[in-house]
Every structure is written in structure tokens, then in C-alpha cells.
Tab-separated table of C-alpha atoms in Angstrom:
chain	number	residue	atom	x	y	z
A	840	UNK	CA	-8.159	6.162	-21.460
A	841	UNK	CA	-5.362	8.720	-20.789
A	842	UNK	CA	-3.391	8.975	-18.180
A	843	UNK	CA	-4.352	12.508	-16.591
A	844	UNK	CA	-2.141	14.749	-13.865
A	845	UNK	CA	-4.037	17.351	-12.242
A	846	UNK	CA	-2.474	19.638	-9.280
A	847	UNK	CA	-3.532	22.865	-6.672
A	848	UNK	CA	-2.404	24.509	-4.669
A	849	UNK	CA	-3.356	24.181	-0.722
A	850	UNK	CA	-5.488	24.727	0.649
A	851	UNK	CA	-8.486	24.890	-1.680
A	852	UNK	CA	-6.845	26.394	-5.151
A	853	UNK	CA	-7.970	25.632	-8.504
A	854	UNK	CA	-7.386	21.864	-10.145
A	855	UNK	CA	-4.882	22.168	-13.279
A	856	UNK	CA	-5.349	18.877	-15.331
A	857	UNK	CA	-2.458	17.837	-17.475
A	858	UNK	CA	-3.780	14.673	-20.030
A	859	UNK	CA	-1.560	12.743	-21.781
A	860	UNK	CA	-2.752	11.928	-24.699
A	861	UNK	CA	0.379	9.950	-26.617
A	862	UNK	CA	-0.842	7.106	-24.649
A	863	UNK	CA	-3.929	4.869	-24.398
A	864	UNK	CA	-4.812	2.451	-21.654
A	865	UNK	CA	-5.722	-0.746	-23.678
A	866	UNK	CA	-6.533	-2.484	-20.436
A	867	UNK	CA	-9.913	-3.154	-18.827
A	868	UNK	CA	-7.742	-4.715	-16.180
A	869	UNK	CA	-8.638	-3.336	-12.388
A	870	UNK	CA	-4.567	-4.228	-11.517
A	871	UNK	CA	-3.488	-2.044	-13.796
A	872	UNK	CA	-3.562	1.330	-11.891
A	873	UNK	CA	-1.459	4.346	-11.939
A	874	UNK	CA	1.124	5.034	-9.240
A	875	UNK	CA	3.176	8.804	-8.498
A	876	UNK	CA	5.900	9.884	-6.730
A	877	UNK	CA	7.268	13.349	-5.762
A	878	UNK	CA	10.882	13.528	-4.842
A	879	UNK	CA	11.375	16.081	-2.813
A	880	UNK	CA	15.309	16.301	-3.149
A	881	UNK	CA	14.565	17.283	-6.674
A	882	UNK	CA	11.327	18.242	-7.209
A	883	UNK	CA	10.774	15.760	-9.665
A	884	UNK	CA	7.241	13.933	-10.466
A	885	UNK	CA	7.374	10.335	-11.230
A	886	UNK	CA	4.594	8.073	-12.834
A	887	UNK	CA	4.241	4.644	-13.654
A	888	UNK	CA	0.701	2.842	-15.279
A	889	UNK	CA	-0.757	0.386	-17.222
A	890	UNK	CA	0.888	-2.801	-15.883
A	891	UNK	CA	-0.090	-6.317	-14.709
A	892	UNK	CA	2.378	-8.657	-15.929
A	893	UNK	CA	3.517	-5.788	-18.624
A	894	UNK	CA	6.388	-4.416	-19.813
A	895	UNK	CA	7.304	-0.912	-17.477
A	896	UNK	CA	5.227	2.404	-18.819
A	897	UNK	CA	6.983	5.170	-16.805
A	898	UNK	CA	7.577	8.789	-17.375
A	899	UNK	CA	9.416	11.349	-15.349
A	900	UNK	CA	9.381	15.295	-15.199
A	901	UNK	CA	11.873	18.322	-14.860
A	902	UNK	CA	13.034	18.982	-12.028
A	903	UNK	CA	11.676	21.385	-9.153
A	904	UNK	CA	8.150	20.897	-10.533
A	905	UNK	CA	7.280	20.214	-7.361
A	906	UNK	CA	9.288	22.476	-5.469
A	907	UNK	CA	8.528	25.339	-7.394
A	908	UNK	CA	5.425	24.629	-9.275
A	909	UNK	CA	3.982	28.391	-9.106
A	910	UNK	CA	7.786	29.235	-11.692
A	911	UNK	CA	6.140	26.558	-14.537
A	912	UNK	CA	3.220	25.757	-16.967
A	913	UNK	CA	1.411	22.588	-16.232
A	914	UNK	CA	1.579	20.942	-19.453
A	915	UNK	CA	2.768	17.789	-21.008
A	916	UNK	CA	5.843	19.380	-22.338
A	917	UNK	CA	7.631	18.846	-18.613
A	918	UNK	CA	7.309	14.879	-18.790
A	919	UNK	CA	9.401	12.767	-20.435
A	920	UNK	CA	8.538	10.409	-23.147
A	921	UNK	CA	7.227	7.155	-21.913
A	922	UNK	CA	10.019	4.555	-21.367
A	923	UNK	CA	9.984	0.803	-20.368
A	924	UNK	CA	13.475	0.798	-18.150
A	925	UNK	CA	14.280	2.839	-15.410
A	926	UNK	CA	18.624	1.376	-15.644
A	927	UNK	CA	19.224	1.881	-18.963
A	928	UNK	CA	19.304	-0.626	-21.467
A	929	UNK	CA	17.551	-3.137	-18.637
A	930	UNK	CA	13.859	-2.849	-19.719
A	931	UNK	CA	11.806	-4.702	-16.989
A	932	UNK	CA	8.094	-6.127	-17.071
A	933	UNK	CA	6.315	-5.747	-13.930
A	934	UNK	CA	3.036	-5.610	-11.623
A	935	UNK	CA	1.741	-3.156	-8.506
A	936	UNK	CA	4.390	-0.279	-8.718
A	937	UNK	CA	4.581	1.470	-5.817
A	938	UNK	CA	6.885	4.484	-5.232
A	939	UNK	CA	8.050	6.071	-1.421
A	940	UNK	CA	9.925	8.467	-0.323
A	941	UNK	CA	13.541	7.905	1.528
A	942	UNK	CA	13.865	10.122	5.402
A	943	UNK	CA	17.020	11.572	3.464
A	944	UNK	CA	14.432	13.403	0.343
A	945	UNK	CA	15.121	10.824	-2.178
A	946	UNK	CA	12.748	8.238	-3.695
A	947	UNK	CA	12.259	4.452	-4.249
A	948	UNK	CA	10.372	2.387	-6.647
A	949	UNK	CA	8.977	-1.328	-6.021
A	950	UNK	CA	6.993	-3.134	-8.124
A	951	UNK	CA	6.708	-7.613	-8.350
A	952	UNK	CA	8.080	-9.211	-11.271
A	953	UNK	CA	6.486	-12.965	-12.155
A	954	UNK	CA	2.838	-13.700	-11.193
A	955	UNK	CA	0.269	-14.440	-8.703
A	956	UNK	CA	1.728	-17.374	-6.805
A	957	UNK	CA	4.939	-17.300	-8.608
A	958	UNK	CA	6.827	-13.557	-8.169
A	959	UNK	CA	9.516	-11.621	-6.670
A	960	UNK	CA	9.216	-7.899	-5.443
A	961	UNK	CA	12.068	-5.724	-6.586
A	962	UNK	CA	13.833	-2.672	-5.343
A	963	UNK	CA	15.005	0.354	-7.037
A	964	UNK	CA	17.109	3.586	-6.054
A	965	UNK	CA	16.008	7.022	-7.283
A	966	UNK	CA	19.459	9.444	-7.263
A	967	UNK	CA	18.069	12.980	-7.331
A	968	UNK	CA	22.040	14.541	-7.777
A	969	UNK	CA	22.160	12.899	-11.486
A	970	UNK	CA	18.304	11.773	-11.951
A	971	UNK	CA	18.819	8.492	-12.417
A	972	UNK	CA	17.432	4.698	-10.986
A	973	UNK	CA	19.877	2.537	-9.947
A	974	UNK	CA	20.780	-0.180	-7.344
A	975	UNK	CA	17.666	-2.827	-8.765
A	976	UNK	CA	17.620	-5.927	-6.365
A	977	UNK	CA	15.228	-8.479	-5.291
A	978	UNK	CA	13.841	-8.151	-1.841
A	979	UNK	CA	11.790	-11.262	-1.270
A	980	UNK	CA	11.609	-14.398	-2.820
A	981	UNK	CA	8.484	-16.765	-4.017
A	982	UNK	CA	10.606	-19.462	-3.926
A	983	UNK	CA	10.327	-22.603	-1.147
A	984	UNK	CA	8.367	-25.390	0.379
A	985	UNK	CA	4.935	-24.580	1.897
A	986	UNK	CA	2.202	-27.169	2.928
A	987	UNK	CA	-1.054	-27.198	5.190
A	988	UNK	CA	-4.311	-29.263	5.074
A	989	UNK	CA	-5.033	-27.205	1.781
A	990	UNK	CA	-1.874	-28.768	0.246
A	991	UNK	CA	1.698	-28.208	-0.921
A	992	UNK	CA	3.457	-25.620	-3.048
A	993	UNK	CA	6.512	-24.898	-4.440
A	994	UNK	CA	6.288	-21.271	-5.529
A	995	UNK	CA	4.401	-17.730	-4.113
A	996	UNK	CA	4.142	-14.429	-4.059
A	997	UNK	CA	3.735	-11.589	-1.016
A	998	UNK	CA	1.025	-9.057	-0.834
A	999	UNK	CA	2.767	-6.149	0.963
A	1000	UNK	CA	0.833	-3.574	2.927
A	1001	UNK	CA	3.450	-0.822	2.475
A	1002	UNK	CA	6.750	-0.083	2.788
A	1003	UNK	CA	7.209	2.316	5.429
A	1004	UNK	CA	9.977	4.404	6.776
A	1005	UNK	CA	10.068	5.046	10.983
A	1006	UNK	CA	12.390	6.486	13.209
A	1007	UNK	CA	16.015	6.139	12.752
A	1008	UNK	CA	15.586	5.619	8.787
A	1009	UNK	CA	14.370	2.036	9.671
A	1010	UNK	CA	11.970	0.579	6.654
A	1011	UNK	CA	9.819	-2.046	7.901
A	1012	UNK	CA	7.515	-3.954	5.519
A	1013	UNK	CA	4.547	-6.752	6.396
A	1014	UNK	CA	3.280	-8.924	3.909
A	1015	UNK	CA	1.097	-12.044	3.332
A	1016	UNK	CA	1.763	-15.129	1.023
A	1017	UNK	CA	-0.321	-16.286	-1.795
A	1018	UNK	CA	0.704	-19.743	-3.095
A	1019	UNK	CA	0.717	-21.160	-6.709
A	1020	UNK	CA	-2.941	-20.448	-8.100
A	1021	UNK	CA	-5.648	-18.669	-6.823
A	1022	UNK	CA	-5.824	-20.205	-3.361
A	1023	UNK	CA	-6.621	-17.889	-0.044
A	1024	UNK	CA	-3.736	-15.876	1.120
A	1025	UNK	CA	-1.831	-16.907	4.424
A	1026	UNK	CA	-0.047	-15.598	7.242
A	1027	UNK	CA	1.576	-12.153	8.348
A	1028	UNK	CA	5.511	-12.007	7.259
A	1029	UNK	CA	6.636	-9.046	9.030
A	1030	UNK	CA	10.993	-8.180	7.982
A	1031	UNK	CA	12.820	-4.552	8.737
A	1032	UNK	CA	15.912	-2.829	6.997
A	1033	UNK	CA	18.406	-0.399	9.116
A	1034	UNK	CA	20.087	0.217	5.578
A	1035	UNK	CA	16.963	0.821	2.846
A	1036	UNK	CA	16.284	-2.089	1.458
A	1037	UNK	CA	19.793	-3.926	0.955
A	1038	UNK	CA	20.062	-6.535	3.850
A	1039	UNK	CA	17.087	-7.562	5.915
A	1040	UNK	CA	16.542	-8.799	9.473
A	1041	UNK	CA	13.674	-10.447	10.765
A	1042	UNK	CA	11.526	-9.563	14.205
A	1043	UNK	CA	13.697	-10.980	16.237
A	1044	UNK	CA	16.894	-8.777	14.946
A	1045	UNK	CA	18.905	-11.545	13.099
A	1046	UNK	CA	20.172	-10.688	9.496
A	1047	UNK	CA	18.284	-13.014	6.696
A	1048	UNK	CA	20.669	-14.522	4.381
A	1049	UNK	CA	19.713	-13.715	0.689
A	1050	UNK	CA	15.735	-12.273	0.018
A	1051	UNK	CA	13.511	-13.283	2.757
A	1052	UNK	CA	11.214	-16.280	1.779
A	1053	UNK	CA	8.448	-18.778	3.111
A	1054	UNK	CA	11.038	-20.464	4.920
A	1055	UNK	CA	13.052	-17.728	6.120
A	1056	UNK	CA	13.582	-18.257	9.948
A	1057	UNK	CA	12.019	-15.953	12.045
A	1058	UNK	CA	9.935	-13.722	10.161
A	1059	UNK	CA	6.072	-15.230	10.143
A	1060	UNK	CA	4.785	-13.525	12.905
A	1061	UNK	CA	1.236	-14.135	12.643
A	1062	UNK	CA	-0.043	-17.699	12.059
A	1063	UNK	CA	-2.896	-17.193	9.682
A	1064	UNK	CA	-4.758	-19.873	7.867
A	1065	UNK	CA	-5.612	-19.911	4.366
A	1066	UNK	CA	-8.939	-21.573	5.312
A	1067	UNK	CA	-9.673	-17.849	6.727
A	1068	UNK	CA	-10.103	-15.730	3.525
A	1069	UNK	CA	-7.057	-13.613	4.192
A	1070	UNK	CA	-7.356	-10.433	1.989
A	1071	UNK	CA	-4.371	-8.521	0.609
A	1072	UNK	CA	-3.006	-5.313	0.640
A	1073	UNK	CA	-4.062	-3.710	3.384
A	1074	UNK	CA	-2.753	-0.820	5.478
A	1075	UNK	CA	0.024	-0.202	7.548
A	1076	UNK	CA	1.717	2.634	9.457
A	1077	UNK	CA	5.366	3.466	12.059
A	1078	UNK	CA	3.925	5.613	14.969
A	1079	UNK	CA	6.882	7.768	16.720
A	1080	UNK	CA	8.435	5.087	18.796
A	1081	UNK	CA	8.962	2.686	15.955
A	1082	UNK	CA	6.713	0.072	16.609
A	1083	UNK	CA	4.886	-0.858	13.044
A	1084	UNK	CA	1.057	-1.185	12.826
A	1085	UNK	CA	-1.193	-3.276	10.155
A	1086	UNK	CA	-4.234	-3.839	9.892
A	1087	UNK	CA	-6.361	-6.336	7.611
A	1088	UNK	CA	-9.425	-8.128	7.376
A	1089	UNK	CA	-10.462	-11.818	7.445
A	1090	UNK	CA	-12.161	-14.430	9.087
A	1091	UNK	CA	-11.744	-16.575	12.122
A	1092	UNK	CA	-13.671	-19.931	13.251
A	1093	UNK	CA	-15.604	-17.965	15.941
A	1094	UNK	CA	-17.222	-15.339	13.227
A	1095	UNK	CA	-17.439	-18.497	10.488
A	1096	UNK	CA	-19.326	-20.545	13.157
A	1097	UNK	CA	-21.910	-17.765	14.121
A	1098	UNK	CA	-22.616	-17.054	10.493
A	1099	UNK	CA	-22.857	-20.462	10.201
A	1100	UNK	CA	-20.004	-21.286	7.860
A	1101	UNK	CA	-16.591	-23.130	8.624
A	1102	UNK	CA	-13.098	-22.721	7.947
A	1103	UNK	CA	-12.071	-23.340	3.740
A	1104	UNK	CA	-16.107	-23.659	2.954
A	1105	UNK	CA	-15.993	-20.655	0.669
A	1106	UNK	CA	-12.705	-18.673	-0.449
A	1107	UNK	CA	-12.815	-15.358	1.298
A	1108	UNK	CA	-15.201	-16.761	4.113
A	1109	UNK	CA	-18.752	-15.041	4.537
A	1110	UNK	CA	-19.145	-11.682	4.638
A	1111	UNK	CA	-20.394	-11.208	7.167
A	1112	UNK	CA	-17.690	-12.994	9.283
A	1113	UNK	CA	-15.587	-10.676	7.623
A	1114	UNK	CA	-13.255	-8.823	10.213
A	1115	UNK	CA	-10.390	-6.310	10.559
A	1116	UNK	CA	-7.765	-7.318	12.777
A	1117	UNK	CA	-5.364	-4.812	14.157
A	1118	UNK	CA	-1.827	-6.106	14.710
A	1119	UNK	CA	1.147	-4.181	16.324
A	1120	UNK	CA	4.955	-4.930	17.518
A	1121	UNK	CA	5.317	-3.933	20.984
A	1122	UNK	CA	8.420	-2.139	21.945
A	1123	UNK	CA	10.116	-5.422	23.271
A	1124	UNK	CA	9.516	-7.005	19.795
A	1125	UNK	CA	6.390	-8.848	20.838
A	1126	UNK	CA	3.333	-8.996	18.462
A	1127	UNK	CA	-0.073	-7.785	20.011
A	1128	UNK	CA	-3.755	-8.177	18.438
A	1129	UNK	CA	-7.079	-6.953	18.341
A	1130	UNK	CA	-10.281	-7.657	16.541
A	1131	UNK	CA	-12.091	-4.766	15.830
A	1132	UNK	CA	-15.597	-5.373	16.679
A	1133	UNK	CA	-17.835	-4.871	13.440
A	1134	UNK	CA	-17.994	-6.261	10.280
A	1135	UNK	CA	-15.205	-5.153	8.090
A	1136	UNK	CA	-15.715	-3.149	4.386
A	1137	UNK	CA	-13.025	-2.881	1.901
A	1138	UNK	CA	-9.005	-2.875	2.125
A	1139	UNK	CA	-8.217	-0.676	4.778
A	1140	UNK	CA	-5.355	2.484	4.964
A	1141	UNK	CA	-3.660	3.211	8.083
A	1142	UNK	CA	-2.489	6.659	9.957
A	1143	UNK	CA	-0.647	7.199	13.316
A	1144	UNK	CA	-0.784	10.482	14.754
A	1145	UNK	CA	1.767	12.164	17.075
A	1146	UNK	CA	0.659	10.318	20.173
A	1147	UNK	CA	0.221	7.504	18.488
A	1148	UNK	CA	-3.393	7.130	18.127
A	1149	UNK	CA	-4.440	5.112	14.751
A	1150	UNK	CA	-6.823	6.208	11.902
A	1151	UNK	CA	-8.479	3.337	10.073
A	1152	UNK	CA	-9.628	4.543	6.443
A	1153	UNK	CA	-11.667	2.598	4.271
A	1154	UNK	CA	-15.087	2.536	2.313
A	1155	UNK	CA	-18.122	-0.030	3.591
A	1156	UNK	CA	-21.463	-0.658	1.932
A	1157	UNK	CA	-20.389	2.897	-0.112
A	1158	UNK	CA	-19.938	4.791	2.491
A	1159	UNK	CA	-16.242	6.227	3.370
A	1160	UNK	CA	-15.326	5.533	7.295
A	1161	UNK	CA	-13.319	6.542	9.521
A	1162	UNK	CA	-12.292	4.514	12.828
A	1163	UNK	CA	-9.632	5.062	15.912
A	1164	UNK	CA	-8.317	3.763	18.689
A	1165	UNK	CA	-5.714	5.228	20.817
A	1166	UNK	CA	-2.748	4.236	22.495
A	1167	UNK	CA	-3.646	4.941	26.009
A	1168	UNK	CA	-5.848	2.520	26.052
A	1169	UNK	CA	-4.226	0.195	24.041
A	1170	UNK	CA	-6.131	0.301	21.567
A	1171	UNK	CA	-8.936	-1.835	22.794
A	1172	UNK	CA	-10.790	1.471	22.325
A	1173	UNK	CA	-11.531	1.157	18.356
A	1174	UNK	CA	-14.693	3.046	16.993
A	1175	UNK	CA	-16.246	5.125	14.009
A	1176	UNK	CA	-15.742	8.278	14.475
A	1177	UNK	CA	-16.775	9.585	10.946
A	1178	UNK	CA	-19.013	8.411	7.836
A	1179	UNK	CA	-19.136	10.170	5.052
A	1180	UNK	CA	-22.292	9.477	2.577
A	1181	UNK	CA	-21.507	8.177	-0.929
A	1182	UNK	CA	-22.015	5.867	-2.674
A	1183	UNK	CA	-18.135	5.738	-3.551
A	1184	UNK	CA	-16.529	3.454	-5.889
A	1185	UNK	CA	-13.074	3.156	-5.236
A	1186	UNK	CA	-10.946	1.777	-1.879
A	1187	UNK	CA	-9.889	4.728	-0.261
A	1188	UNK	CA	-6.695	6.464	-0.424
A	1189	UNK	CA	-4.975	8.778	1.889
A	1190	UNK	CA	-2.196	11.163	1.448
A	1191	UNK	CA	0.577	9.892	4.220
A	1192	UNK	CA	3.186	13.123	3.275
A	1193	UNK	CA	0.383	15.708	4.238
A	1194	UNK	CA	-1.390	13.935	7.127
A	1195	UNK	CA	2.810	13.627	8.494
A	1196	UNK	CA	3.747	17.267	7.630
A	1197	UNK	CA	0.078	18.991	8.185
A	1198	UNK	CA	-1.852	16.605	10.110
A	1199	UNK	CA	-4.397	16.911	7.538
A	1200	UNK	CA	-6.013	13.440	6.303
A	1201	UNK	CA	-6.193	14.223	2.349
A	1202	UNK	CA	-8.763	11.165	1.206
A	1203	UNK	CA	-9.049	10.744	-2.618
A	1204	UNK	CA	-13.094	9.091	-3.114
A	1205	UNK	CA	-14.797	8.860	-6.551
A	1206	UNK	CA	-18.704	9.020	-7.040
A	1207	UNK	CA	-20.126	5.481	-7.883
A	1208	UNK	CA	-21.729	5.755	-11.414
A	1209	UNK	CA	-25.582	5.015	-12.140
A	1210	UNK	CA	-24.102	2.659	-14.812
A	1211	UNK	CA	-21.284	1.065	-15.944
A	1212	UNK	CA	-18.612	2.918	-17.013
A	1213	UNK	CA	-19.987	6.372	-17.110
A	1214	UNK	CA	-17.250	9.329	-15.566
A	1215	UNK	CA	-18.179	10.341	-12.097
A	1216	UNK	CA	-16.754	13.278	-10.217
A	1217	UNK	CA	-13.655	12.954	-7.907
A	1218	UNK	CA	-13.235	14.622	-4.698
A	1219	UNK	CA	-10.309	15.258	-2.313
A	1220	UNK	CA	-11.881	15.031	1.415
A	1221	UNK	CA	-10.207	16.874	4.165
A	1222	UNK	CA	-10.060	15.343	7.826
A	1223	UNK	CA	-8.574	17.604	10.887
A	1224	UNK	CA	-8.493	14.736	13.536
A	1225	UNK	CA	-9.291	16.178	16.929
């Protein structure tokens, strides 16, 4: 139940494990994971854990231990204690941290603060000249009116899939709504920022006044029901002519009906009717879509590749897949083109910093145990996409 740090160096060099013992994960929680960041301006190594509704646990090292890690001991003595603000004297409580990196070397920190079906996401500024966070703003809002045949509601949350950088230091975000309570998730909010995160325009170019909400003009882009078990958190990825990518799974009323289900009968639909479903703004700011054609397995991740072919990543019945389409054809030409024998427990994670500098798809899986709660080995997995 300690948070644990472990580094090599590339290609295949020995794992160095730093465990911090001075704190204990109290939490049998699944939400509460742990997120990093590397700033590369600095060097420094960020972590937050431990959260889901809970006061900030966050720790930061020296700097250039990532720059120049070969000059320093991997130990516990280059991390700060663990702190609950990141401005001082403004300690903040807060769910799904999430740190990226800034095209200028800095680094930025998001996390929600509120609840399911009642929460805002937030936006902090990492300053790697004098090490601080500053700059925290909202940058959507749960607030507004929302009704469809399941109902009305006052208050939500988004589910982003990423916040990703493209060409031109744009940062474009997609999302989906989840209303007050545990209903199904609807809809594909898609907003970009030309200035990192301070104003926000929708897809058709026009500035939003104030956080973008459910009744923000002009940024649902994909009508999506919540009778069609709408996951969250998927993937998304900018190829090199700016045009942003997602891809997530649920149901329509054609798979429902041959399963022989309907619409709203059961919250995330059957499983079976279960599909990913590839969506992508055109250069011209239109909004294309494919189903891919099997039944889908866990929350996807999402990489583009210098032509601007896409890399689906994401575990099914174990197993860790690997799918593509290309952009020649349009991708209309989606397929497996790798499985990797588990069984795996965890959703798949991808490095997106190598796979842009090295082309090298760096996927973090974790052996499924024989029972509950016993340690199982990790393993990095390392793609060259030909």
C-alpha cells in the first residue's frame, strides 16, 4: 500500500524501485490511482495518488531528475514531503488527476473537483523557472438544464478522454456528460484552446463565454443517447494535420436489436452489442464516424503515427490488442494486427512521449492474479509499428 517509483534506462536497463513508505493507501477504491508527470523544462517528476473525492496527496522532486538521472541516487530523499495544495495556502480536494505536458517543455495538472453528476474539471499551470503551480481555473462546468426520455437534470459532470496538444500549440479536449446519479453517460462534447486552457472555442471556431457547459452553443458534436451505455474515458489522439481523433465504445439500436436487447433495457447495454466507434474532425471542421466491426473489450488508448495511421490499444477477454486503420483509406480499413496472450488485469496504458519522440509503443500490462489480491508481475511491452 505504498506508493512505489521505479525507473531504467532505454532500452532494456535495469528497474530501480523507489517505495515510499511515509504513506499508506487506506483506499480499496479502484478511482483512486496514481498519476506522474515529467517536466521536461526542468527535469522535475511530479506525482499525485490516493484521491476520489479527497483532499490533494502530491509530491514533487529536484530538479533535472529526469534530465540527468544517470548524476543522482534513486531514493526517496529527492521527493518532497507529501502536500495537499499545489498554490500555496489553497489546499484543494479532488478526483482523476491527470498531468500533460505543454509544446513549450512545461507541465499542466487537471483533476475534477465535486462528484459524479455534480463536478467541475480544473486547470493548473506548472512554472519550471521558479517551480511553482499557478494560474488554477475552471475549464468546464456541471452546471445547466439537460432532459431526454430518461428525464431532467440540473447538474453533471464530463468524462474527458485526454487533453491533447496538436500542431500550432492548439489543446483540444472531447468529453462525455454524466448527469446527477449514476445514469448512462451521453453525448460527445468536443471544445479547443489556441491559448492553453484560458479561453475556449467550440468546433465551429466561436469563443465560449465563461467554462463550456451542457448548454454551451456549439460544442456537442456527437448526438449520443444515454439509452446506449456510453462508457467513459476513452482514448484520444492529434495526428499531424490537427484534426483530433477519439475513440469509445457503446451500443447502438442495430447491435441491441440483434442481441436481442433495446435501447435503456440494461445500463451499459449487452455485451455483446458492445462497440467501439471511431470519431474524427475532418479538416473543414466536419465530424466523420466509423464503427469498428467487432465486439469491443475495455476502455480504449489511442496513437497517430506520422502519416496518420491510428493505433487502437486496449485489453479484451485478457488478452492485450492491438488494432489500425489508416488514413488512406479512411480509415474504413480497421483490424487486429496484434494479440498478446495474458490474462492481464489492468486497461492498458501507453506511453504517448516515447511512441511521439521514438515511435516506440511502450504498453504498461499487469499479470491477472490466481486470486484476489495476490501481487502479480508487471511488464513494459514494446511495439515497433511497421
Amino acid at each position: 500500500r505504498n506508493v512505489c517509483l521505479t525507473r531504467r534506462k532505454l532500452p532494456a536497463g535495469k528497474w530501480e524501485t523507489i517505495r515510499f513508505t511515509d504513506y499508506h493507501f487506506e483506499s480499496n477504491d479502484a478511482h483512486n490511482t496514481i498519476s506522474m508527470g515529467v517536466c521536461p523544462k526542468d527535469g522535475t517528476i511530479h506525482l499525485a495518488f490516493d484521491h476520489h473525492g479527497d483532499s490533494l496527496h502530491y509530491r514533487v522532486s529536484v530538479k533535472r531528475v529526469a534530465t540527468i538521472p544517470e548524476t543522482m541516487d534513486w531514493d526517496t530523499s529527492l521527493f518532497s514531503p507529501v502536500t495537499s495544495e499545489l498554490e500555496q495556502g489553497k489546499p484543494i480536494r479532488i478526483t482523476y488527476p491527470r498531468f500533460f505536458q505543454t509544446p513549450d517543455g512545461e507541465l499542466q495538472f487537471c483533476y475534477r473537483r465535486g462528484g459524479s453528476g455534480n463536478g467541475d474539471r480544473m486547470l493548473v499551470d506548472y512554472d519550471a523557472g521558479t517551480g511553482t503551480w499557478t494560474n488554477t481555473r475552471q475549464i468546464d462546468s456541471g452546471k445547466g438544464e439537460f432532459e431526454d426520455d430518461l428525464g431532467q437534470s440540473s447538474t453533471r459532470c464530463s468524462y474527458p478522454n485526454g487533453y491533447t496538444y496538436g500542431p500550432k500549440g492548439r489543446l483540444h479536449v472531447t468529453w462525455v456528460w454524466r448527469e446527477t446519479g449514476a445514469d448512462p453517460n451521453h453525448d460527445m462534447v468536443y471544445v479547443y484552446s489556441e491559448d492553453m486552457g484560458n479561453t475556449w472555442l467550440n468546433s465551429e471556431g466561436q469563443k465560449i463565454n465563461g467554462p463550456p457547459g451542457v448548454n454551451s452553443p456549439g460544442i456537442t458534436v456527437v448526438d449520443i443517447s444515454r439509452t446506449l451505455g456510453l462508457m467513459n474515458t476513452h482514448g484520444q489522439a492529434v495526428d499531424s494535420r490537427g484534426r483530433i481523433h477519439a475513440v469509445m465504445w457503446h451500443c447502438s439500436e442495430e447491435t441491441l436489436l440483434a442481441e436481442g436487447s433495446k435501447p435503456g433495457e440494461h445500463r451499459w447495454g449487452v455485451e455483446k452489442a458492445q462497440r467501439y466507434h471511431h470519431y474524427w474532425r475532418d479538416e473543414n471542421g466536419s465530424w466523420k464516424h466509423r464503427e469498428l466491426p467487432w465486439v469491443s473489450g475495455d476502455r480504449p488508448k489511442l496513437f497517430m503515427d506520422e502519416k496518420d495511421n491510428t493505433y487502437l490499444v486496449y485489453r479484451k477477454d485478457g488478452n492485450l490488442e492491438i488494432a489500425a486503420a489508416t488514413d488512406r483509406s479512411g480509415y474504413t480499413d480497421w483490424r487486429v494486427v496484434h494479440m498478446e496472450p495474458g490474462p492481464f488485469v489492468n486497461e492498458m496504458l501507453g506511453d504517448p512521449y516515447r511512441w511521439e519522440q521514438e515511435g516506440i509503443l511502450s504498453v504498461m500490462v499487469q499479470k491477472a492474479p490466481e486470486n484476489p489480491n495476490e501481487p502479480t508481475p508487471l511488464h513494459i511491452m514494446d511495439f515497433h509499428m511497421e
